[in-house]
Amino acid sequence: YHAKRRGGETRFACFADTMGGGNEPSLEDELQVAVGAGQLRLVFQPIVGLPDEELAGIEALCRWQHPRLGLLEADAFIPLAERIGVIEELGRWVLREACTYARRWPQLPLHVNVSARQLEADGFSTEVRTIVRETGMIANQLVLEVTESQLIASEVPAAHLRILSDEGIRVALDDFGTGYSSLKNLTTLPIDMLKIDRCFVATLDASAEGAAVAQAVLRLGRVLGMDTVAEGVETAAQARELTLLGATKAQGHYFARPLPASEIDDRIAAWKGNRYGSRLRA
Ligand code: C2E
Ligand code: MG
Ligand code: MG
Ligand code: MG
């Protein structure tokens, strides 16, 4: 409305600044209150077994139902939550919410992502055990997804994982192959599962090197007696190739996108009702 005039010169820069959201709170401020305001949701992405594509697990992924911007994906706010220190509160909410859903799908491993900040807090393992107990979840059903770089930070994360592993909770290494790979971690820490980052899956058919790395990781997992989950599978060709290379599980848009809980219910019902095959896809 008011282009500011100073010495006869219209200052459009000031004008633009005001229009650009001077009255709206920053995403940062909004995220500070989002958990308490009940704006977070969970969606669930199926994990399938190979080669049969049966439902083999579910990963909980966080979404933010933003009042102005609509439903935001985790990529759009988890890094911010880590930066501004909201991640511990957010992570606690995610864990409790996910564990509450676990009883709805008692036969399925439920994966929950955990941030470095959570894993470095002294009270983390106690908190997880409390949430598992209070929600009545079977410890064995919970799989915590952590990344490689989280594990080299200090001894605290390793200690938490050992305590939780003794309780029956499982650990998956997420985005495997993209962090600082200290392969020592694979033998000294209680790791049950390797999730091969989707960049290796994406280059499967593009280059011989991509396939070679995927194959090496899958072999490593097999030798160490771990489940191997290929992430970001988008095509039938990738699914076939991964099966040939020995992946035991997979996840990606080709099988299913992250879905609201009610759609997971539908898939489980359809899956059980189909006695001729256990395939997840319609
Ligand atoms: P992630 O744990 O590796 O999750 C996989 C991400 O890839 C998800 O994005 C998922 O929607 C996406 N994705 C799944 N299949 C495909 C596919 O076929 N193609 C492609 N291009 N993408 C696929 P999202 O939900 O945006 O999450 C991004 C990251 O944010 C996650 O990576 C995880 O590190 C983090 N995150 C998500 N939810 C939580 C949470 O509750 N707590 C914490 N600490 N981190 C979370
Ligand atoms: Mg995304
Ligand atoms: Mg994950
Ligand atoms: Mg990942």
Coordinates of C-alpha atoms and ligand atoms in Angstrom, one line a residue:
Y1 CA 0.0 0.0 0.0
H2 CA 2.5 2.5 1.1
A3 CA 5.6 2.8 -1.0
K4 CA 7.9 4.7 1.2
R5 CA 9.1 8.0 -0.2
R6 CA 12.4 9.3 0.8
G7 CA 13.7 12.4 -1.0
G8 CA 11.3 11.8 -3.7
E9 CA 12.6 8.3 -4.5
T10 CA 10.2 5.4 -4.1
R11 CA 11.8 2.7 -2.1
F12 CA 10.4 -0.5 -3.5
A13 CA 12.8 -2.6 -1.6
C14 CA 11.2 -1.7 1.7
F15 CA 7.8 -2.2 0.2
A16 CA 8.8 -5.7 -1.0
D17 CA 10.1 -6.6 2.5
T18 CA 6.8 -5.7 4.1
M19 CA 4.9 -7.7 1.5
G20 CA 7.2 -10.7 1.9
G21 CA 5.6 -11.8 5.2
G22 CA 6.3 -9.1 7.8
N23 CA 3.1 -10.1 9.4
E24 CA 3.5 -13.8 9.2
P25 CA 5.5 -15.8 11.6
S26 CA 8.6 -17.6 10.3
L27 CA 8.6 -21.3 9.7
E28 CA 11.0 -21.6 12.5
D29 CA 8.6 -19.9 15.0
E30 CA 5.7 -22.0 13.7
L31 CA 7.7 -25.2 14.1
Q32 CA 8.4 -24.3 17.7
V33 CA 4.7 -24.7 18.5
A34 CA 3.6 -27.3 15.9
V35 CA 4.0 -30.3 18.2
G36 CA 2.0 -28.8 21.0
A37 CA -0.6 -27.5 18.5
G38 CA -1.2 -31.0 17.3
Q39 CA -0.1 -30.3 13.7
L40 CA 2.1 -33.3 13.3
R41 CA 0.9 -36.5 11.6
L42 CA 2.4 -39.9 10.8
V43 CA 2.2 -41.6 7.5
F44 CA 3.4 -45.2 7.0
Q45 CA 5.4 -46.6 4.1
P46 CA 5.3 -50.4 3.6
I47 CA 8.4 -52.5 3.4
V48 CA 8.1 -55.7 1.4
G49 CA 9.9 -59.0 1.4
L50 CA 11.6 -60.1 -1.8
P51 CA 10.9 -61.9 -4.1
D52 CA 7.2 -62.3 -3.0
E53 CA 6.5 -58.7 -2.2
E54 CA 4.6 -59.6 0.9
L55 CA 4.1 -56.9 3.5
A56 CA 7.1 -57.2 5.8
G57 CA 7.2 -54.0 7.8
I58 CA 6.1 -50.4 8.0
E59 CA 8.2 -47.2 8.4
A60 CA 6.6 -44.3 10.2
L61 CA 7.4 -41.0 8.5
C62 CA 6.6 -37.6 10.0
R63 CA 4.4 -35.0 8.2
W64 CA 3.5 -31.4 9.3
Q65 CA 0.0 -30.3 8.5
H66 CA 0.9 -26.6 8.2
P67 CA -1.9 -24.1 8.7
R68 CA -1.0 -22.1 5.5
L69 CA 1.4 -24.3 3.5
G70 CA -0.5 -27.6 3.6
L71 CA 1.0 -31.0 4.3
L72 CA 4.8 -30.8 4.4
E73 CA 7.1 -33.8 3.9
A74 CA 9.8 -34.6 6.4
D75 CA 12.6 -33.3 4.2
A76 CA 11.0 -29.8 4.5
F77 CA 11.1 -29.5 8.2
I78 CA 13.2 -32.3 10.0
P79 CA 16.5 -30.5 9.3
L80 CA 15.0 -27.3 10.6
A81 CA 13.7 -29.1 13.7
E82 CA 17.2 -30.4 14.3
R83 CA 18.7 -27.0 13.9
I84 CA 16.4 -25.2 16.3
G85 CA 16.3 -27.9 18.9
V86 CA 12.7 -29.0 18.5
I87 CA 13.7 -32.5 17.3
E88 CA 13.8 -34.0 20.8
E89 CA 10.2 -33.0 21.5
L90 CA 9.2 -34.0 18.0
G91 CA 11.0 -37.3 18.2
R92 CA 9.3 -38.1 21.5
W93 CA 5.9 -37.4 19.9
V94 CA 6.7 -39.5 16.9
L95 CA 7.8 -42.5 19.0
R96 CA 4.8 -42.4 21.2
E97 CA 2.4 -42.0 18.3
A98 CA 4.1 -44.8 16.3
C99 CA 4.1 -47.2 19.3
T100 CA 0.4 -46.5 19.8
Y101 CA -0.3 -47.5 16.2
A102 CA 1.8 -50.7 16.6
R103 CA -1.0 -52.5 18.4
R104 CA -3.1 -52.0 15.3
W105 CA -0.7 -54.0 13.2
P106 CA 0.7 -56.5 15.7
Q107 CA 2.3 -58.8 13.2
L108 CA 4.4 -56.1 11.5
P109 CA 7.8 -54.6 12.4
L110 CA 7.4 -50.9 12.9
H111 CA 10.3 -48.7 11.9
V112 CA 10.8 -45.3 13.6
N113 CA 13.5 -42.8 12.5
V114 CA 15.7 -41.3 15.2
S115 CA 17.8 -38.2 15.0
A116 CA 21.4 -37.7 16.3
R117 CA 20.2 -35.2 18.9
Q118 CA 17.8 -37.8 20.4
L119 CA 20.4 -40.5 20.4
E120 CA 22.9 -38.3 22.2
A121 CA 20.6 -37.4 25.0
D122 CA 21.4 -39.2 28.2
G123 CA 17.8 -40.2 28.8
F124 CA 17.1 -41.7 25.4
S125 CA 17.0 -45.4 26.1
T126 CA 15.0 -44.9 29.3
E127 CA 12.5 -42.8 27.4
V128 CA 12.1 -45.4 24.7
R129 CA 11.6 -48.2 27.2
T130 CA 9.0 -46.1 29.0
I131 CA 7.1 -45.3 25.8
V132 CA 7.2 -49.0 24.8
R133 CA 5.9 -50.1 28.2
E134 CA 3.2 -47.4 28.4
T135 CA 1.8 -48.0 24.9
G136 CA 1.8 -51.8 25.5
M137 CA 4.0 -52.4 22.4
I138 CA 6.0 -55.6 22.1
A139 CA 9.7 -54.4 22.1
N140 CA 10.4 -56.9 19.4
Q141 CA 8.2 -55.1 16.9
L142 CA 10.1 -51.8 17.2
V143 CA 12.9 -51.1 14.8
L144 CA 14.9 -47.9 15.3
E145 CA 16.4 -46.4 12.1
V146 CA 19.6 -44.6 12.7
T147 CA 22.3 -43.3 10.3
E148 CA 26.0 -44.2 10.2
S149 CA 27.2 -40.7 11.0
Q150 CA 25.1 -40.7 14.2
L151 CA 27.1 -43.6 15.6
I152 CA 30.6 -42.2 15.4
A153 CA 29.7 -39.0 17.3
S154 CA 30.3 -40.4 20.7
E155 CA 29.9 -43.4 22.9
V156 CA 26.5 -42.4 24.1
P157 CA 24.5 -43.5 21.0
A158 CA 26.2 -46.9 21.1
A159 CA 25.4 -47.4 24.8
H160 CA 21.7 -46.6 24.2
L161 CA 21.6 -49.0 21.3
R162 CA 23.1 -51.8 23.4
I163 CA 20.6 -51.3 26.2
L164 CA 17.6 -51.2 23.8
S165 CA 18.9 -54.2 21.9
D166 CA 19.0 -56.2 25.1
E167 CA 15.3 -55.4 25.5
G168 CA 14.6 -56.9 22.0
I169 CA 14.3 -53.6 20.1
R170 CA 16.0 -53.8 16.7
V171 CA 18.3 -51.3 14.9
A172 CA 18.4 -50.5 11.2
L173 CA 21.2 -48.5 9.6
D174 CA 19.4 -46.0 7.4
D175 CA 20.8 -44.5 4.2
F176 CA 23.6 -47.0 4.4
G177 CA 26.6 -46.2 2.2
T178 CA 26.3 -42.5 2.2
G179 CA 27.7 -41.6 5.7
Y180 CA 31.2 -42.0 7.1
S181 CA 31.3 -45.8 6.8
S182 CA 33.0 -47.2 9.8
L183 CA 32.5 -50.8 9.0
K184 CA 33.7 -51.6 12.5
N185 CA 30.3 -50.4 13.7
L186 CA 28.7 -53.3 11.9
T187 CA 30.4 -55.8 14.1
T188 CA 30.6 -54.0 17.4
L189 CA 27.1 -52.5 17.5
P190 CA 23.8 -54.4 17.7
I191 CA 22.7 -53.7 14.1
D192 CA 20.1 -56.0 12.7
M193 CA 19.4 -54.5 9.3
L194 CA 21.1 -52.4 6.5
K195 CA 18.9 -50.0 4.5
I196 CA 20.8 -49.4 1.3
D197 CA 20.4 -45.8 0.3
R198 CA 18.3 -45.1 -2.7
C199 CA 21.1 -43.5 -4.7
F200 CA 22.6 -47.0 -5.1
V201 CA 19.2 -48.3 -6.3
A202 CA 18.8 -45.4 -8.7
T203 CA 22.1 -46.2 -10.4
L204 CA 21.5 -49.9 -10.6
D205 CA 20.5 -50.0 -14.3
A206 CA 22.5 -46.9 -15.2
S207 CA 26.0 -48.1 -14.5
A208 CA 27.9 -51.2 -13.8
E209 CA 29.5 -49.5 -10.8
G210 CA 26.1 -48.8 -9.3
A211 CA 25.2 -52.5 -9.5
A212 CA 28.6 -53.5 -8.1
V213 CA 28.2 -51.3 -5.0
A214 CA 24.7 -52.5 -4.4
Q215 CA 25.8 -56.1 -4.7
A216 CA 28.8 -55.5 -2.4
V217 CA 26.5 -54.0 0.3
L218 CA 24.0 -56.8 0.0
R219 CA 26.8 -59.4 0.3
L220 CA 28.2 -57.6 3.4
G221 CA 24.7 -57.7 5.0
R222 CA 24.3 -61.4 4.2
V223 CA 27.7 -62.4 5.6
L224 CA 26.9 -60.5 8.8
G225 CA 23.5 -62.2 9.0
M226 CA 21.6 -59.0 8.6
D227 CA 18.4 -58.2 6.7
T228 CA 19.0 -55.9 3.7
V229 CA 16.4 -53.4 2.7
A230 CA 16.8 -51.6 -0.6
E231 CA 15.3 -48.0 -0.4
G232 CA 13.7 -45.9 -3.1
V233 CA 12.7 -48.7 -5.5
E234 CA 10.7 -47.1 -8.3
T235 CA 10.6 -49.6 -11.1
A236 CA 9.9 -53.2 -11.8
A237 CA 13.4 -53.6 -13.3
Q238 CA 15.0 -52.3 -10.1
A239 CA 12.9 -54.8 -8.0
R240 CA 13.9 -57.7 -10.2
E241 CA 17.6 -56.7 -10.2
L242 CA 17.7 -56.3 -6.4
T243 CA 16.1 -59.7 -6.0
L244 CA 18.7 -61.3 -8.2
L245 CA 21.4 -59.5 -6.2
G246 CA 20.0 -61.0 -3.0
A247 CA 18.2 -58.1 -1.3
T248 CA 15.8 -59.6 1.3
K249 CA 13.5 -56.6 1.6
A250 CA 12.7 -53.4 -0.4
Q251 CA 10.8 -50.2 -0.1
G252 CA 9.8 -47.5 -2.6
H253 CA 7.1 -45.9 -4.7
Y254 CA 7.0 -49.0 -6.9
F255 CA 5.5 -51.0 -4.1
A256 CA 3.8 -48.3 -2.1
R257 CA 4.1 -44.6 -1.2
P258 CA 3.9 -43.4 2.4
L259 CA 0.2 -43.9 3.3
P260 CA -2.2 -42.8 6.0
A261 CA -2.9 -45.5 8.6
S262 CA -6.4 -46.3 7.2
E263 CA -4.8 -47.2 3.8
I264 CA -2.4 -49.6 5.6
D265 CA -5.5 -51.2 7.1
D266 CA -7.0 -51.6 3.6
R267 CA -3.8 -53.2 2.2
I268 CA -3.6 -55.6 5.1
A269 CA -7.2 -56.6 4.6
A270 CA -6.7 -57.1 0.8
W271 CA -3.5 -59.0 1.4
K272 CA -5.2 -61.4 3.9
G273 CA -8.2 -61.8 1.6
N274 CA -6.1 -62.9 -1.3
R275 CA -5.3 -66.5 -0.8
Y276 CA -3.7 -66.9 -4.2
G277 CA -0.9 -64.5 -3.5
S278 CA 0.5 -62.3 -0.9
R279 CA 1.5 -59.4 -3.2
L280 CA 1.1 -56.0 -1.8
R281 CA 0.5 -54.1 -5.0
A282 CA -3.0 -54.2 -6.5
Ligands
C2E1 P1 14.4 -41.9 5.2 O1 14.2 -42.4 6.6 O2 15.5 -42.5 4.4 O3 13.0 -42.0 4.5 C1 12.8 -42.2 3.1 C2 12.4 -41.0 2.4 O4 12.3 -41.3 1.0 C3 11.0 -40.5 2.8 O5 11.0 -39.1 2.6 C4 10.1 -41.2 1.7 O6 8.9 -40.5 1.5 C5 11.0 -41.1 0.5 N1 10.7 -42.2 -0.4 C6 10.2 -43.4 -0.2 N2 10.2 -44.2 -1.3 C7 10.7 -43.4 -2.3 C8 10.9 -43.6 -3.7 O7 10.6 -44.6 -4.3 N3 11.5 -42.6 -4.4 C9 11.9 -41.4 -3.8 N4 12.4 -40.5 -4.5 N5 11.7 -41.2 -2.5 C10 11.1 -42.2 -1.8 P2 10.5 -38.1 3.8 O8 9.2 -38.6 4.4 O9 10.4 -36.7 3.2 O10 11.6 -38.2 4.8 C11 12.9 -37.7 4.6 C12 13.8 -38.1 5.7 O11 13.4 -37.3 6.9 C13 13.8 -39.5 6.1 O12 14.6 -40.3 5.3 C14 14.3 -39.4 7.6 O13 15.7 -39.3 7.6 C15 13.7 -38.1 8.0 N6 12.5 -38.4 8.8 C16 11.2 -38.7 8.4 N7 10.4 -38.8 9.4 C17 11.1 -38.7 10.6 C18 10.9 -38.7 12.0 O14 9.8 -39.0 12.4 N8 11.9 -38.5 12.8 C19 13.2 -38.2 12.4 N9 14.2 -38.0 13.2 N10 13.5 -38.2 11.1 C20 12.5 -38.4 10.2
MG2 MG 10.6 -36.6 0.5
MG3 MG 14.3 -44.2 7.5
MG4 MG 16.8 -43.8 4.1

